[in-house]
CSV table of C-alpha atoms in Angstrom, one decimal:
chain,number,residue,atom,x,y,z
A,1,ASP,CA,-162.8,-104.1,-204.2
A,2,ALA,CA,-165.8,-101.7,-204.2
A,3,GLY,CA,-164.9,-98.0,-204.1
A,4,VAL,CA,-166.9,-95.3,-202.5
A,5,THR,CA,-170.6,-95.4,-203.4
A,6,GLN,CA,-173.2,-92.8,-203.0
A,7,SER,CA,-177.0,-92.7,-203.4
A,8,PRO,CA,-179.0,-91.3,-204.9
A,9,THR,CA,-177.3,-90.1,-208.0
A,10,HIS,CA,-179.6,-87.2,-208.6
A,11,LEU,CA,-182.3,-85.6,-206.4
A,12,ILE,CA,-184.8,-82.8,-206.9
A,13,LYS,CA,-186.3,-81.2,-203.8
A,14,THR,CA,-188.4,-78.1,-203.1
A,15,ARG,CA,-187.4,-75.3,-200.8
A,16,GLY,CA,-188.1,-76.0,-197.1
A,17,GLN,CA,-188.0,-79.8,-197.6
A,18,GLN,CA,-185.5,-82.1,-196.0
A,19,VAL,CA,-183.1,-84.5,-197.7
A,20,THR,CA,-180.9,-87.5,-196.8
A,21,LEU,CA,-177.9,-88.5,-198.8
A,22,ARG,CA,-176.0,-91.8,-198.3
A,23,CYS,CA,-172.5,-92.9,-198.6
A,24,SER,CA,-170.7,-96.3,-198.3
A,25,PRO,CA,-166.9,-96.0,-197.8
A,26,LYS,CA,-164.3,-97.9,-199.7
A,27,SER,CA,-163.7,-101.3,-198.2
A,28,GLY,CA,-161.3,-101.1,-195.2
A,29,HIS,CA,-161.9,-97.3,-194.7
A,30,ASP,CA,-163.2,-96.1,-191.4
A,31,THR,CA,-163.6,-92.3,-191.9
A,32,VAL,CA,-166.1,-90.5,-194.0
A,33,SER,CA,-166.0,-86.8,-195.0
A,34,TRP,CA,-168.7,-84.8,-196.8
A,35,TYR,CA,-168.1,-82.0,-199.2
A,36,GLN,CA,-170.4,-79.6,-201.0
A,37,GLN,CA,-169.4,-78.4,-204.5
A,38,ALA,CA,-171.4,-75.6,-206.0
A,39,LEU,CA,-171.3,-75.1,-209.7
A,40,GLY,CA,-168.0,-73.7,-210.9
A,41,GLN,CA,-166.4,-73.8,-207.4
A,42,GLY,CA,-164.1,-76.1,-205.5
A,43,PRO,CA,-165.5,-78.5,-203.0
A,44,GLN,CA,-166.1,-77.2,-199.5
A,45,PHE,CA,-165.7,-79.4,-196.4
A,46,ILE,CA,-168.9,-79.9,-194.5
A,47,PHE,CA,-167.9,-82.4,-191.8
A,48,GLN,CA,-166.1,-85.7,-191.0
A,49,TYR,CA,-167.2,-88.8,-189.1
A,50,TYR,CA,-165.0,-91.3,-187.4
A,51,GLU,CA,-166.1,-93.9,-184.8
A,52,GLU,CA,-169.7,-92.7,-185.3
A,53,GLU,CA,-168.9,-89.2,-184.1
A,54,GLU,CA,-168.5,-85.9,-185.9
A,55,ARG,CA,-164.8,-85.1,-185.6
A,56,GLN,CA,-164.3,-82.0,-187.7
A,57,ARG,CA,-166.8,-79.5,-189.1
A,58,GLY,CA,-166.5,-76.8,-191.7
A,59,ASN,CA,-168.4,-73.5,-191.8
A,60,PHE,CA,-171.9,-74.9,-192.4
A,61,PRO,CA,-175.1,-74.2,-190.5
A,62,ASP,CA,-176.7,-76.6,-188.1
A,63,ARG,CA,-179.2,-77.5,-190.9
A,64,PHE,CA,-176.5,-79.8,-192.1
A,65,SER,CA,-176.2,-82.9,-189.9
A,66,GLY,CA,-174.9,-86.3,-190.3
A,67,HIS,CA,-174.5,-89.8,-188.9
A,68,GLN,CA,-172.1,-92.7,-189.2
A,69,PHE,CA,-173.2,-96.2,-188.7
A,70,PRO,CA,-171.3,-99.2,-187.1
A,71,ASN,CA,-170.5,-100.5,-190.6
A,72,TYR,CA,-168.8,-97.1,-191.4
A,73,SER,CA,-171.4,-95.9,-193.9
A,74,SER,CA,-172.7,-92.4,-193.4
A,75,GLU,CA,-175.7,-90.1,-194.0
A,76,LEU,CA,-175.8,-86.4,-194.7
A,77,ASN,CA,-179.1,-84.7,-193.7
A,78,VAL,CA,-180.0,-81.2,-194.8
A,79,ASN,CA,-183.1,-79.6,-193.3
A,80,ALA,CA,-185.1,-76.6,-194.5
A,81,LEU,CA,-183.5,-76.6,-197.9
A,82,LEU,CA,-182.6,-73.4,-199.6
A,83,LEU,CA,-182.0,-72.7,-203.3
A,84,GLY,CA,-178.3,-72.2,-202.4
A,85,ASP,CA,-178.1,-75.8,-201.2
A,86,SER,CA,-178.2,-76.9,-204.8
A,87,ALA,CA,-174.8,-78.5,-205.4
A,88,LEU,CA,-172.9,-81.7,-206.0
A,89,TYR,CA,-172.4,-83.5,-202.7
A,90,LEU,CA,-169.3,-85.6,-202.5
A,91,CYS,CA,-168.4,-88.2,-200.0
A,92,ALA,CA,-164.8,-89.2,-199.4
A,93,SER,CA,-163.5,-92.1,-197.3
A,94,SER,CA,-160.1,-92.6,-195.8
A,95,LEU,CA,-158.3,-94.6,-193.1
A,96,VAL,CA,-157.3,-92.8,-189.9
A,97,ALA,CA,-154.5,-95.2,-189.2
A,98,GLY,CA,-152.7,-94.6,-192.4
A,99,GLY,CA,-153.3,-94.3,-196.1
A,100,LEU,CA,-152.4,-91.1,-197.8
A,101,ARG,CA,-155.3,-90.1,-199.8
A,102,ALA,CA,-159.1,-89.9,-199.5
A,103,HIS,CA,-161.1,-91.7,-202.1
A,104,PHE,CA,-164.1,-89.7,-203.5
A,105,GLY,CA,-167.4,-91.1,-204.4
A,106,PRO,CA,-169.3,-90.3,-207.6
A,107,GLY,CA,-171.4,-87.6,-205.8
A,108,THR,CA,-175.1,-86.8,-205.5
A,109,ARG,CA,-176.4,-83.9,-207.5
A,110,LEU,CA,-179.0,-82.1,-205.5
A,111,THR,CA,-181.3,-79.5,-207.1
A,112,VAL,CA,-183.5,-77.4,-204.9
A,113,THR,CA,-186.4,-75.6,-206.7
B,1,GLU,CA,-158.0,-69.6,-191.9
B,2,LEU,CA,-156.3,-71.6,-194.6
B,3,LYS,CA,-156.7,-70.2,-198.1
B,4,VAL,CA,-155.8,-71.9,-201.3
B,5,GLU,CA,-155.5,-70.0,-204.5
B,6,GLN,CA,-155.1,-71.3,-208.0
B,7,ASN,CA,-154.2,-69.4,-211.2
B,8,PRO,CA,-155.2,-69.2,-213.8
B,9,LEU,CA,-158.8,-70.0,-213.3
B,10,PHE,CA,-159.4,-70.5,-217.0
B,11,LEU,CA,-156.8,-71.8,-219.4
B,12,SER,CA,-157.3,-72.4,-223.1
B,13,MET,CA,-154.3,-73.8,-224.9
B,14,GLN,CA,-153.4,-75.5,-228.2
B,15,GLU,CA,-152.4,-79.1,-228.5
B,16,GLY,CA,-148.7,-79.6,-228.3
B,17,LYS,CA,-148.1,-76.6,-226.1
B,18,ASN,CA,-146.7,-76.5,-222.5
B,19,TYR,CA,-148.3,-74.7,-219.6
B,20,THR,CA,-148.2,-74.5,-215.8
B,21,ILE,CA,-151.0,-74.1,-213.2
B,22,TYR,CA,-150.1,-72.5,-209.9
B,23,CYS,CA,-151.4,-73.3,-206.5
B,24,ASN,CA,-150.6,-71.0,-203.5
B,25,TYR,CA,-151.6,-71.7,-200.0
B,26,SER,CA,-151.5,-69.5,-196.9
B,27,THR,CA,-150.2,-71.7,-194.1
B,28,THR,CA,-148.0,-74.7,-193.5
B,29,SER,CA,-149.4,-77.9,-194.9
B,30,ASP,CA,-148.7,-81.5,-194.4
B,31,ARG,CA,-149.8,-82.8,-197.8
B,32,LEU,CA,-150.9,-81.3,-201.1
B,33,TYR,CA,-153.1,-83.0,-203.6
B,34,TRP,CA,-153.9,-82.5,-207.2
B,35,TYR,CA,-157.3,-83.7,-208.6
B,36,ARG,CA,-158.9,-83.8,-212.0
B,37,GLN,CA,-162.6,-83.4,-212.5
B,38,ASP,CA,-164.5,-84.0,-215.7
B,39,PRO,CA,-167.8,-82.2,-216.2
B,40,GLY,CA,-170.5,-83.7,-214.0
B,41,LYS,CA,-168.1,-86.2,-212.5
B,42,SER,CA,-166.4,-86.8,-209.3
B,43,LEU,CA,-162.7,-86.1,-208.4
B,44,GLU,CA,-159.9,-88.2,-209.7
B,45,SER,CA,-156.8,-88.2,-207.6
B,46,LEU,CA,-153.7,-87.4,-209.6
B,47,PHE,CA,-150.8,-86.7,-207.2
B,48,VAL,CA,-150.1,-86.4,-203.5
B,49,LEU,CA,-147.0,-84.4,-202.5
B,50,LEU,CA,-145.6,-84.8,-199.1
B,51,SER,CA,-142.4,-82.9,-198.7
B,52,ASN,CA,-140.5,-79.9,-199.9
B,53,GLY,CA,-139.0,-80.5,-203.3
B,54,ALA,CA,-141.3,-83.4,-204.0
B,55,VAL,CA,-141.9,-84.0,-207.7
B,56,LYS,CA,-144.3,-86.5,-209.2
B,57,GLN,CA,-144.9,-87.2,-212.9
B,58,GLU,CA,-147.6,-89.2,-214.7
B,59,GLY,CA,-147.7,-89.0,-218.4
B,60,ARG,CA,-147.9,-85.4,-219.6
B,61,LEU,CA,-148.5,-84.1,-216.1
B,62,MET,CA,-145.8,-83.2,-213.5
B,63,ALA,CA,-146.5,-81.8,-210.1
B,64,SER,CA,-144.0,-80.2,-207.7
B,65,LEU,CA,-144.1,-78.7,-204.2
B,66,ASP,CA,-142.1,-75.9,-202.6
B,67,THR,CA,-143.2,-75.8,-199.0
B,68,LYS,CA,-141.1,-72.7,-198.2
B,69,ALA,CA,-142.8,-70.7,-200.9
B,70,ARG,CA,-146.1,-72.4,-200.1
B,71,LEU,CA,-146.5,-73.1,-203.8
B,72,SER,CA,-147.3,-76.1,-205.9
B,73,THR,CA,-147.2,-76.3,-209.7
B,74,LEU,CA,-148.9,-78.6,-212.1
B,75,HIS,CA,-147.0,-78.6,-215.4
B,76,ILE,CA,-148.6,-79.8,-218.6
B,77,THR,CA,-146.3,-81.0,-221.4
B,78,ALA,CA,-147.3,-81.2,-225.0
B,79,ALA,CA,-151.0,-81.0,-224.2
B,80,VAL,CA,-153.6,-83.2,-225.8
B,81,HIS,CA,-157.3,-82.8,-226.0
B,82,ASP,CA,-157.9,-85.6,-223.5
B,83,LEU,CA,-156.4,-83.4,-220.8
B,84,SER,CA,-159.3,-81.0,-221.0
B,85,ALA,CA,-160.9,-80.9,-217.5
B,86,THR,CA,-160.9,-78.9,-214.3
B,87,TYR,CA,-157.9,-79.3,-212.1
B,88,PHE,CA,-158.0,-78.7,-208.4
B,89,CYS,CA,-155.3,-78.5,-205.8
B,90,ALA,CA,-156.1,-79.3,-202.2
B,91,VAL,CA,-154.2,-78.8,-199.0
B,92,GLU,CA,-154.4,-81.1,-196.0
B,93,VAL,CA,-153.2,-80.0,-192.5
B,94,GLY,CA,-152.9,-82.4,-189.7
B,95,THR,CA,-153.1,-86.2,-189.6
B,96,SER,CA,-153.8,-88.1,-192.8
B,97,GLY,CA,-157.5,-88.2,-193.6
B,98,SER,CA,-158.1,-84.7,-192.3
B,99,ARG,CA,-160.2,-82.1,-194.0
B,100,LEU,CA,-159.1,-80.9,-197.4
B,101,THR,CA,-159.1,-77.2,-198.4
B,102,PHE,CA,-159.5,-76.9,-202.1
B,103,GLY,CA,-158.6,-74.1,-204.5
B,104,GLU,CA,-161.2,-72.7,-206.9
B,105,GLY,CA,-160.0,-74.9,-209.7
B,106,THR,CA,-158.5,-74.3,-213.1
B,107,GLN,CA,-160.7,-75.1,-216.1
B,108,LEU,CA,-158.4,-76.3,-218.9
B,109,THR,CA,-159.4,-76.5,-222.5
B,110,VAL,CA,-157.0,-78.0,-225.0
B,111,ASN,CA,-157.9,-77.1,-228.6
B,112,PRO,CA,-156.9,-79.1,-231.6
C-alpha cells in the first residue's frame, strides 16, 4: 500500500520564476492538504483540496495556487518566487469520510536563489 | 485565530532522565496530534488525542490531553539517544481531515 508520494525531492529556482510541486495521496484518500515549513519552524497550512476544489485556505498570497485531479493527486503552483518561499513543502492526505489522521509525504525541498 | 505554543523550544537532556514537553492552545480543539520530525525528513505521526483525559503511550513516550486547560503534554521516560528529534504538537478543529495548526516545535537532544 503506497503512502503519500511527492515530486520532485529537491528543487532550485531563481527569484521571479514559477514552480510546480506534485503530490499523490495515500491509496484510498480523497483529500490533499499542502503545508509550508520554513527552516526551524512548524508547518504552516497553505490550502486543502477535496473533490477537485479548494476547500480551506491559510494565510498565503494568491501567488500560491493549486489543483486536484480526478485521481485525487494534486499540484501546488507558486508564481513569482521570492527568497522567502524557500522551504520544505509537505503534502498530507486524508479521508473526509473518516480516518483520524493525515498522512504526510516526504516533502519537496525548494530553494529560491 | 488559533494559536499553539510549545515549550520548551530547545531541550537538551541526558540519557536516562525524564522530561515533559508542553503544548498550549488557544481555542477548543477536536483533536490534538503529536509528530516527530528528524532533520531533513517529513513528519512521523506519534499520537492522536481525542478527548479530555486521553492518555496514549508508546515506548518511552506518553501523551496526555486536558481539554479544559487546553494543554497537552508529551512525557519522555528514561530518554535514549534515538529519541533526539524535533517534536511538534498540532491542533485540528472541525471535521477530521481539516487543517492542522502546528506549534513551533521542540528540538530535543539526548546526550549520552
